[in-house]
Short mmCIF file of C-alpha atoms and ligand atoms in Angstrom, two decimals:
data_model
loop_
_atom_site.label_atom_id
_atom_site.label_comp_id
_atom_site.label_asym_id
_atom_site.label_seq_id
_atom_site.Cartn_x
_atom_site.Cartn_y
_atom_site.Cartn_z
CA MET A 64 0.00 0.00 0.00
CA LYS A 65 1.36 3.44 -0.91
CA LYS A 66 1.82 5.94 1.91
CA ASN A 67 -1.02 8.13 0.64
CA ASP A 68 -3.37 5.14 0.51
CA SER A 69 -2.73 4.27 4.13
CA ALA A 70 -3.21 7.91 5.19
CA MET A 71 -6.52 7.92 3.33
CA MET A 72 -7.57 4.68 4.99
CA MET A 73 -6.87 6.23 8.36
CA ASP A 74 -9.02 9.24 7.48
CA VAL A 75 -11.88 6.99 6.42
CA ASP A 76 -11.45 5.03 9.61
CA LYS A 77 -11.70 8.20 11.69
CA ARG A 78 -14.75 9.37 9.78
CA VAL A 79 -16.45 6.08 10.50
CA ARG A 80 -15.63 6.35 14.18
CA PHE A 81 -16.62 10.00 14.47
CA ASP A 82 -19.99 9.84 12.78
CA ILE A 83 -21.63 13.12 13.75
CA GLU A 84 -25.14 12.03 12.71
CA ARG A 85 -24.87 8.88 14.86
CA ILE A 86 -23.55 10.91 17.76
CA ARG A 87 -26.42 13.38 17.50
CA GLU A 88 -28.88 10.46 17.57
CA ASP A 89 -27.54 9.65 21.05
CA PHE A 90 -28.70 13.05 22.38
CA PRO A 91 -32.52 13.17 22.21
CA ILE A 92 -32.76 16.81 23.30
CA LEU A 93 -30.89 17.93 20.18
CA HIS A 94 -34.02 17.07 18.18
CA THR A 95 -36.17 19.56 20.08
CA LEU A 96 -38.01 22.28 18.18
CA VAL A 97 -37.74 25.75 19.73
CA HIS A 98 -40.24 28.35 18.51
CA GLY A 99 -40.91 25.92 15.65
CA LYS A 100 -37.25 25.81 14.63
CA PRO A 101 -34.65 23.09 15.18
CA LEU A 102 -32.74 23.69 18.39
CA VAL A 103 -29.18 24.88 17.89
CA TYR A 104 -27.62 24.28 21.28
CA LEU A 105 -24.53 26.45 21.72
CA ASP A 106 -24.54 26.83 25.51
CA ASN A 107 -22.31 23.90 26.33
CA ALA A 108 -20.00 25.85 28.63
CA ALA A 109 -23.00 26.33 30.94
CA THR A 110 -23.98 22.67 30.76
CA THR A 111 -23.74 19.87 28.23
CA GLN A 112 -26.61 17.70 27.04
CA LYS A 113 -26.87 14.06 28.07
CA PRO A 114 -26.68 10.99 25.84
CA LEU A 115 -29.33 8.27 26.12
CA HIS A 116 -26.79 6.07 27.89
CA VAL A 117 -26.68 8.52 30.82
CA ILE A 118 -30.45 9.07 30.84
CA ASP A 119 -31.01 5.30 30.81
CA ALA A 120 -28.48 4.75 33.60
CA ASP A 121 -30.38 7.20 35.81
CA GLN A 122 -33.65 5.36 35.14
CA ARG A 123 -31.99 1.96 35.67
CA TYR A 124 -30.48 3.09 38.95
CA TYR A 125 -33.80 4.19 40.43
CA HIS A 126 -35.68 1.35 38.79
CA SER A 127 -33.58 -1.50 40.11
CA GLN A 128 -30.46 -0.48 42.03
CA ASN A 129 -31.38 2.25 44.51
CA ALA A 130 -30.18 1.93 48.12
CA ASN A 131 -27.85 3.83 50.37
CA ILE A 132 -24.20 2.93 50.03
CA HIS A 133 -21.41 1.70 52.34
CA ARG A 134 -23.95 0.95 55.08
CA GLY A 135 -26.14 -2.00 54.36
CA VAL A 136 -25.43 -5.69 54.22
CA HIS A 137 -28.48 -6.22 52.05
CA TYR A 138 -28.40 -6.99 48.36
CA LEU A 139 -29.44 -3.58 46.97
CA SER A 140 -27.02 -1.72 49.19
CA GLU A 141 -24.24 -3.90 47.87
CA VAL A 142 -25.34 -3.30 44.28
CA ALA A 143 -25.50 0.47 44.79
CA THR A 144 -22.12 0.51 46.57
CA PHE A 145 -20.58 -1.58 43.80
CA GLU A 146 -21.89 0.77 41.09
CA TYR A 147 -20.77 3.85 43.02
CA GLU A 148 -17.27 2.54 43.58
CA LYS A 149 -17.06 1.28 39.99
CA ALA A 150 -17.69 4.87 38.87
CA ARG A 151 -14.84 6.04 41.09
CA GLY A 152 -12.54 3.72 39.17
CA LYS A 153 -13.81 5.19 35.90
CA VAL A 154 -13.11 8.76 37.07
CA LYS A 155 -9.67 7.65 38.24
CA ASN A 156 -8.92 6.32 34.75
CA PHE A 157 -10.55 9.35 33.10
CA VAL A 158 -8.09 11.77 34.74
CA ASN A 159 -5.31 9.15 34.99
CA ALA A 160 -4.98 9.33 38.78
CA ALA A 161 -2.75 6.81 40.53
CA ASP A 162 -5.39 5.42 42.87
CA ASN A 163 -9.17 5.33 43.38
CA HIS A 164 -8.83 6.89 46.83
CA GLU A 165 -7.51 10.08 45.23
CA ILE A 166 -10.97 10.69 43.72
CA ILE A 167 -13.50 12.45 45.94
CA PHE A 168 -17.09 12.79 44.79
CA VAL A 169 -18.53 16.26 45.28
CA ARG A 170 -21.44 18.33 43.93
CA GLY A 171 -19.31 19.89 41.23
CA ALA A 172 -16.30 22.08 40.54
CA THR A 173 -17.56 24.73 42.96
CA GLU A 174 -17.69 22.33 45.87
CA ALA A 175 -14.34 20.79 44.91
CA ILE A 176 -12.63 24.19 45.03
CA ASN A 177 -14.33 25.10 48.31
CA LEU A 178 -13.21 21.78 49.75
CA VAL A 179 -9.58 22.62 48.97
CA ALA A 180 -9.78 26.30 49.93
CA HIS A 181 -11.25 25.39 53.30
CA GLY A 182 -9.62 21.99 53.85
CA TYR A 183 -6.15 23.07 52.82
CA GLY A 184 -6.22 26.86 53.05
CA ARG A 185 -7.68 27.09 56.53
CA LYS A 186 -5.16 24.64 57.88
CA PHE A 187 -1.99 25.73 56.11
CA LEU A 188 -2.33 29.45 55.30
CA ALA A 189 -1.07 32.07 57.74
CA GLU A 190 -0.91 35.85 57.92
CA GLY A 191 1.08 37.39 55.06
CA ASP A 192 1.01 34.22 52.91
CA GLU A 193 0.04 34.61 49.28
CA VAL A 194 -2.38 32.68 47.09
CA ILE A 195 -2.12 33.15 43.34
CA ILE A 196 -5.07 32.88 40.96
CA SER A 197 -5.47 34.27 37.44
CA ALA A 198 -7.36 37.18 35.90
CA MET A 199 -9.70 34.82 34.07
CA GLU A 200 -11.05 32.73 36.93
CA HIS A 201 -14.70 31.81 37.27
CA HIS A 202 -16.11 33.30 40.50
CA SER A 203 -15.96 29.82 42.01
CA ASN A 204 -12.16 29.98 41.88
CA ILE A 205 -12.05 33.53 43.29
CA VAL A 206 -14.56 33.78 46.11
CA PRO A 207 -13.54 30.69 48.15
CA TRP A 208 -9.92 31.94 48.14
CA GLN A 209 -11.03 35.45 49.11
CA MET A 210 -12.97 34.00 52.03
CA VAL A 211 -10.03 31.96 53.28
CA CYS A 212 -7.53 34.78 52.69
CA ALA A 213 -9.72 37.19 54.67
CA GLU A 214 -9.94 34.71 57.53
CA LYS A 215 -6.20 34.01 57.56
CA LYS A 216 -5.05 37.54 56.66
CA ALA A 217 -3.40 36.10 53.58
CA VAL A 218 -3.08 37.98 50.29
CA LEU A 219 -4.72 37.07 46.99
CA ARG A 220 -2.52 37.82 43.95
CA VAL A 221 -3.78 37.76 40.37
CA ILE A 222 -1.83 36.81 37.21
CA PRO A 223 -2.76 39.47 34.63
CA MET A 224 -3.60 38.82 30.98
CA ASN A 225 -3.09 40.55 27.64
CA ASP A 226 -5.74 41.86 25.23
CA GLU A 227 -6.01 38.47 23.54
CA GLY A 228 -6.89 36.83 26.85
CA GLU A 229 -3.54 35.09 27.43
CA LEU A 230 -1.92 35.00 30.84
CA LEU A 231 1.28 37.02 31.23
CA MET A 232 3.58 34.23 32.30
CA ASP A 233 6.50 36.57 33.01
CA GLU A 234 4.33 38.38 35.55
CA TYR A 235 3.42 35.05 37.11
CA GLU A 236 7.06 34.07 37.43
CA LYS A 237 7.80 37.41 39.10
CA MET A 238 4.88 36.94 41.49
CA LEU A 239 6.14 33.61 42.80
CA SER A 240 8.11 34.00 46.02
CA PRO A 241 8.67 32.30 49.36
CA LYS A 242 5.40 33.97 50.42
CA THR A 243 3.45 32.00 47.80
CA LYS A 244 1.62 29.15 49.51
CA PHE A 245 -0.94 28.10 46.92
CA VAL A 246 -1.72 28.51 43.21
CA SER A 247 -5.20 27.90 41.79
CA VAL A 248 -5.79 28.36 38.07
CA VAL A 249 -8.32 27.59 35.41
CA MET A 250 -7.30 25.24 32.59
CA VAL A 251 -9.81 26.53 30.00
CA SER A 252 -11.50 29.90 30.50
CA ASN A 253 -15.30 29.71 30.32
CA SER A 254 -15.72 33.27 29.05
CA LEU A 255 -12.69 33.54 26.72
CA GLY A 256 -11.93 29.96 25.73
CA THR A 257 -8.21 30.41 26.47
CA VAL A 258 -6.34 27.19 27.17
CA ASN A 259 -3.79 28.09 29.81
CA PRO A 260 -0.28 26.62 30.02
CA VAL A 261 -1.12 24.90 33.31
CA LYS A 262 1.77 22.46 33.04
CA ASP A 263 4.26 25.36 33.04
CA ILE A 264 2.36 27.08 35.84
CA ILE A 265 2.57 23.92 37.94
CA LYS A 266 6.25 23.36 37.21
CA SER A 267 7.20 26.86 38.37
CA ALA A 268 5.08 26.60 41.53
CA HIS A 269 6.52 23.20 42.36
CA ALA A 270 10.05 24.59 42.08
CA LEU A 271 9.11 26.49 45.25
CA GLY A 272 7.21 23.57 46.77
CA VAL A 273 3.85 25.28 46.21
CA PRO A 274 0.79 23.08 45.50
CA VAL A 275 -1.47 23.84 42.54
CA LEU A 276 -5.17 23.31 41.94
CA VAL A 277 -6.39 23.15 38.35
CA ASP A 278 -10.00 24.14 37.71
CA GLY A 279 -10.82 21.72 34.91
CA ALA A 280 -14.54 22.53 34.66
CA GLN A 281 -14.31 23.65 31.03
CA ALA A 282 -11.46 21.37 30.03
CA VAL A 283 -13.00 17.95 30.63
CA SER A 284 -15.35 17.89 27.64
CA HIS A 285 -12.74 19.11 25.16
CA MET A 286 -9.44 17.39 25.93
CA LYS A 287 -7.87 14.36 27.50
CA ILE A 288 -6.89 14.97 31.10
CA ASP A 289 -3.80 13.43 32.65
CA VAL A 290 -3.30 14.65 36.21
CA ARG A 291 -0.05 12.75 36.56
CA ASP A 292 1.39 14.26 33.41
CA LEU A 293 0.26 17.72 34.53
CA ASP A 294 1.54 16.87 38.01
CA CYS A 295 -1.21 19.04 39.52
CA ASP A 296 -1.94 18.53 43.21
CA PHE A 297 -5.69 18.98 42.76
CA PHE A 298 -8.00 18.84 39.76
CA ALA A 299 -11.65 19.92 40.01
CA PHE A 300 -14.50 19.29 37.59
CA SER A 301 -18.29 19.05 37.32
CA GLY A 302 -20.07 16.07 35.82
CA HIS A 303 -22.70 18.16 34.07
CA LYS A 304 -20.09 19.78 31.85
CA VAL A 305 -19.00 16.39 30.56
CA PHE A 306 -22.39 14.93 29.54
CA ALA A 307 -23.22 13.60 33.03
CA PRO A 308 -26.03 14.68 35.39
CA THR A 309 -25.98 17.88 37.44
CA GLY A 310 -25.16 17.84 41.14
CA VAL A 311 -22.14 15.58 40.84
CA GLY A 312 -18.46 16.16 40.19
CA ALA A 313 -15.07 15.08 41.34
CA LEU A 314 -12.00 16.38 43.04
CA TYR A 315 -8.73 14.65 42.32
CA GLY A 316 -6.08 15.22 44.96
CA LYS A 317 -2.68 13.68 45.54
CA ALA A 318 -3.09 11.27 48.43
CA GLU A 319 -0.23 12.69 50.47
CA ILE A 320 -1.81 16.17 50.48
CA LEU A 321 -5.38 14.96 51.02
CA ASP A 322 -4.12 12.95 53.98
CA ARG A 323 -2.71 16.08 55.60
CA MET A 324 -5.90 18.10 55.08
CA ASP A 325 -8.84 18.38 57.44
CA PRO A 326 -12.32 17.41 56.28
CA TYR A 327 -14.41 20.23 54.94
CA GLN A 328 -17.68 18.87 56.31
CA GLY A 329 -18.48 16.55 59.20
CA GLY A 330 -21.19 13.90 59.29
CA GLY A 331 -21.97 10.32 58.43
CA ASP A 332 -19.60 8.14 56.42
CA MET A 333 -16.57 10.38 56.99
CA ILE A 334 -15.72 9.05 60.45
CA GLU A 335 -13.83 6.09 61.82
CA SER A 336 -15.16 6.45 65.36
CA VAL A 337 -17.20 9.03 67.24
CA THR A 338 -17.51 9.68 70.94
CA PHE A 339 -18.70 12.92 72.51
CA GLU A 340 -15.09 13.59 73.47
CA LYS A 341 -13.37 12.84 70.19
CA THR A 342 -13.91 11.84 66.57
CA THR A 343 -11.39 10.12 64.34
CA TYR A 344 -11.77 10.38 60.60
CA ASN A 345 -12.27 7.74 57.98
CA ALA A 346 -9.59 6.92 55.39
CA LEU A 347 -9.43 8.54 51.96
CA PRO A 348 -11.59 9.26 50.06
CA TYR A 349 -14.44 8.84 52.57
CA LYS A 350 -12.96 11.41 54.95
CA PHE A 351 -14.16 14.03 52.46
CA GLU A 352 -17.52 12.49 51.56
CA ALA A 353 -19.76 13.38 54.49
CA GLY A 354 -23.41 12.41 54.20
CA THR A 355 -25.32 10.69 51.42
CA GLY A 356 -24.07 11.93 48.09
CA ASN A 357 -25.63 11.94 44.65
CA ILE A 358 -25.35 8.18 44.13
CA ALA A 359 -27.37 8.07 40.90
CA GLY A 360 -25.37 11.06 39.65
CA VAL A 361 -22.08 9.32 40.37
CA VAL A 362 -23.26 6.24 38.46
CA GLY A 363 -24.32 8.53 35.60
CA LEU A 364 -20.93 10.22 35.63
CA GLY A 365 -19.29 6.83 35.18
CA VAL A 366 -21.55 6.11 32.20
CA ALA A 367 -20.87 9.55 30.67
CA ILE A 368 -17.14 8.92 30.97
CA ASP A 369 -17.53 5.56 29.21
CA TYR A 370 -19.42 7.40 26.48
CA VAL A 371 -16.84 10.15 25.81
CA ARG A 372 -14.01 7.67 25.93
CA ARG A 373 -15.80 5.61 23.29
CA VAL A 374 -16.21 8.66 21.06
CA GLY A 375 -12.48 9.25 21.58
CA PHE A 376 -10.70 12.39 22.71
CA GLU A 377 -8.35 12.44 19.72
CA GLU A 378 -11.37 12.59 17.43
CA VAL A 379 -13.15 15.13 19.64
CA GLU A 380 -10.15 17.44 19.75
CA GLU A 381 -9.63 17.30 16.00
CA TYR A 382 -13.30 17.81 15.20
CA GLU A 383 -13.73 20.66 17.68
CA ARG A 384 -10.57 22.38 16.47
CA GLU A 385 -12.11 22.48 12.99
CA LEU A 386 -15.45 23.65 14.36
CA LEU A 387 -13.85 26.43 16.40
CA ALA A 388 -11.75 27.60 13.44
CA TYR A 389 -14.88 27.61 11.28
CA GLY A 390 -16.85 29.62 13.84
CA THR A 391 -13.98 32.04 14.40
CA THR A 392 -13.69 32.76 10.66
CA LEU A 393 -17.44 33.09 10.32
CA LEU A 394 -17.89 35.54 13.21
CA SER A 395 -14.77 37.55 12.38
CA ALA A 396 -16.13 38.15 8.88
CA ILE A 397 -19.33 39.79 10.15
CA ASP A 398 -19.09 43.56 10.17
CA GLY A 399 -19.70 44.98 13.66
CA VAL A 400 -18.95 41.72 15.49
CA ARG A 401 -15.87 41.59 17.72
CA LEU A 402 -14.56 38.42 19.29
CA VAL A 403 -13.54 38.68 22.94
CA GLY A 404 -10.83 36.15 23.65
CA THR A 405 -8.50 35.56 20.74
CA ALA A 406 -5.75 33.54 22.39
CA ARG A 407 -3.58 31.31 20.23
CA GLU A 408 -4.60 28.30 22.30
CA LYS A 409 -8.38 28.11 22.59
CA ALA A 410 -11.08 25.52 23.14
CA GLY A 411 -14.81 25.51 22.67
CA VAL A 412 -15.79 29.15 23.26
CA LEU A 413 -16.77 31.99 20.92
CA SER A 414 -17.45 35.07 23.04
CA PHE A 415 -18.39 38.20 21.13
CA VAL A 416 -19.86 41.67 21.33
CA MET A 417 -21.65 43.72 18.68
CA GLU A 418 -21.59 47.45 18.10
CA HIS A 419 -24.80 49.14 19.29
CA VAL A 420 -26.47 45.90 20.47
CA HIS A 421 -26.54 44.68 24.06
CA PRO A 422 -25.60 40.99 24.39
CA HIS A 423 -28.96 40.25 26.06
CA ASP A 424 -30.74 41.49 22.94
CA ILE A 425 -28.52 39.27 20.80
CA GLY A 426 -29.45 36.30 22.99
CA THR A 427 -33.18 37.05 22.86
CA ILE A 428 -33.28 37.41 19.08
CA LEU A 429 -31.19 34.27 18.59
CA ASP A 430 -33.57 32.38 20.88
CA GLN A 431 -36.41 33.23 18.49
CA GLU A 432 -34.36 31.40 15.85
CA GLY A 433 -34.02 28.34 18.10
CA ILE A 434 -30.40 29.19 18.92
CA ALA A 435 -29.33 28.82 22.56
CA ILE A 436 -26.33 30.91 23.58
CA ARG A 437 -25.50 32.54 26.90
CA THR A 438 -25.22 36.24 27.50
CA GLY A 439 -23.89 38.06 30.53
CA HIS A 440 -20.68 38.06 32.51
CA HIS A 441 -20.52 34.26 32.72
CA CYS A 442 -19.57 34.43 36.42
CA THR A 443 -16.33 36.15 35.42
CA GLN A 444 -17.00 39.79 36.25
CA PRO A 445 -13.27 40.64 36.49
CA VAL A 446 -12.84 39.42 32.89
CA MET A 447 -15.59 41.81 31.74
CA LYS A 448 -13.94 44.64 33.66
CA ARG A 449 -10.55 43.82 32.10
CA PHE A 450 -12.05 44.14 28.62
CA GLY A 451 -14.17 47.19 29.53
CA ILE A 452 -17.48 45.55 28.61
CA PRO A 453 -20.55 44.71 30.70
CA ALA A 454 -21.20 41.35 29.10
CA THR A 455 -20.60 39.16 26.07
CA ALA A 456 -22.69 36.87 23.93
CA ARG A 457 -21.13 33.43 24.16
CA ALA A 458 -21.55 30.50 21.81
CA SER A 459 -19.90 27.44 23.32
CA LEU A 460 -19.30 24.16 21.55
CA ALA A 461 -19.50 20.44 22.16
CA PHE A 462 -18.57 17.60 19.80
CA TYR A 463 -22.21 17.14 18.75
CA ASN A 464 -22.33 20.61 17.20
CA THR A 465 -21.96 21.08 13.45
CA LYS A 466 -20.79 23.66 10.94
CA GLU A 467 -24.43 23.94 9.80
CA GLU A 468 -25.34 25.06 13.32
CA LEU A 469 -22.63 27.70 13.20
CA ASP A 470 -24.03 28.82 9.84
CA ALA A 471 -27.41 29.17 11.59
CA LEU A 472 -25.69 31.32 14.23
CA GLY A 473 -24.28 33.49 11.45
CA ARG A 474 -27.76 33.91 9.92
CA GLY A 475 -29.16 34.70 13.39
CA ILE A 476 -26.58 37.43 13.88
CA ALA A 477 -27.48 38.84 10.45
CA LYS A 478 -31.06 39.07 11.72
CA VAL A 479 -29.89 40.88 14.87
CA LYS A 480 -28.10 43.40 12.66
CA GLU A 481 -31.19 43.83 10.52
CA ILE A 482 -33.45 44.46 13.54
CA PHE A 483 -31.01 46.91 15.16
CA HIS A 484 -29.88 48.47 11.88
CA ALA A 485 -26.41 47.72 13.23
N1 7TS B 1386 -15.03 26.78 36.84
C1 7TS B 1386 -15.27 27.10 35.56
C2 7TS B 1386 -14.12 27.41 34.66
C3 7TS B 1386 -16.58 27.14 35.09
O1 7TS B 1386 -16.80 27.46 33.82
C4 7TS B 1386 -17.65 26.85 35.97
C5 7TS B 1386 -19.08 26.96 35.55
C6 7TS B 1386 -17.33 26.49 37.29
C7 7TS B 1386 -16.02 26.48 37.70
C8 7TS B 1386 -18.39 26.12 38.28
O2 7TS B 1386 -18.96 24.92 37.92
P1 7TS B 1386 -20.22 24.35 38.73
O3 7TS B 1386 -20.65 23.15 37.95
O4 7TS B 1386 -19.73 24.00 40.08
O5 7TS B 1386 -21.24 25.44 38.74
N2 7TS B 1386 -19.29 27.76 34.41
C9 7TS B 1386 -20.48 28.14 33.91
C10 7TS B 1386 -20.61 28.89 32.74
O6 7TS B 1386 -19.68 29.26 32.04
N3 7TS B 1386 -21.91 29.14 32.52
O7 7TS B 1386 -22.62 28.56 33.48
C11 7TS B 1386 -21.76 27.94 34.36
#
């Protein structure tokens, strides 16, 4: 076989595996009509839609597996516990952690970050210490650190960014000092789409022995995660942003750090023994899983992970790169539209503003066309302030989106211009 032939065969092979029409069949909601028009769902950074496999798993769980976990000796409790712990193994493989007990189930990225800010920050931060975050954090990676810093009289430092929405790494390097005690940064910005060089950020922090949390909320649906390759100390994500149910997520933490941290919440399941005088805590990961969690959600998260792994991250990344390039060209070509967030490394997000039209009006008119985007500050008010705008309109992508849907977005924006004579 000639070289070209084998390359062609590989392409055909990929096309067969990444069959967009088949994939879209797996997501029933994508066939909804909105105001009589086919739904164009471009709000994936807010939450992703769920494949039938996840919807079915939820039904199956409540239909035939439901019981509380880790407590009963009866059959259903064993089934539920087995399914729950099986999902932990899937999350471990999904992020490539070393051990199941480094995966803690939480409500989502927000709770994961709070767990670390309170569990680590409260114990190890002292007056005058510094915590570094970046200028493009979601509020959930700002506020918990502000709360802990205020309590401990520690100082929050912020890595600035340029007009493209890229972090100024030189400034970060200058900021690092013996005072730095923690770094917490977002991997993919939800309002700009920037993919940050988290591996470099981690390496520099580690040179000073400083632990790093990566907020992976927006990364997990777009790229393969390898916490051991990144060498991050913590990695936080929400299930609902990776095709799983809401109300469930995971925190990865290196065992040696989690072991040194105090639990964030007290209650059932997280103890080894309790007397009125003294409580000793359970082993990892249970020490951090107080109370009855979202068992069905955890099972669904495991199923969602199976699903994305079957689609294949190599294929997803390649397809989405094309989609993002297509959308970027399309929006850039429209007179009066300005993209916000033009970093060289981007994933999944097209944030934009239009001359003379408020983003909320863009969103409302697009909705009439069946197009779902998000408008506002996207829980990143400091990003809006940095760019001197009150809000953006944001189209955000998942692997089930198509170029035809982006064409529909283009036509919708043309309509906005027509209505506003913009
Ligand atoms: N971190 C990032 C980068 C996010 O984008 C979000 C949610 C969170 C943390 C919090 O995730 P949660 O599941 O705990 O709420 N971002 C968005 C968004 O862009 N639009 O709606 C929610």
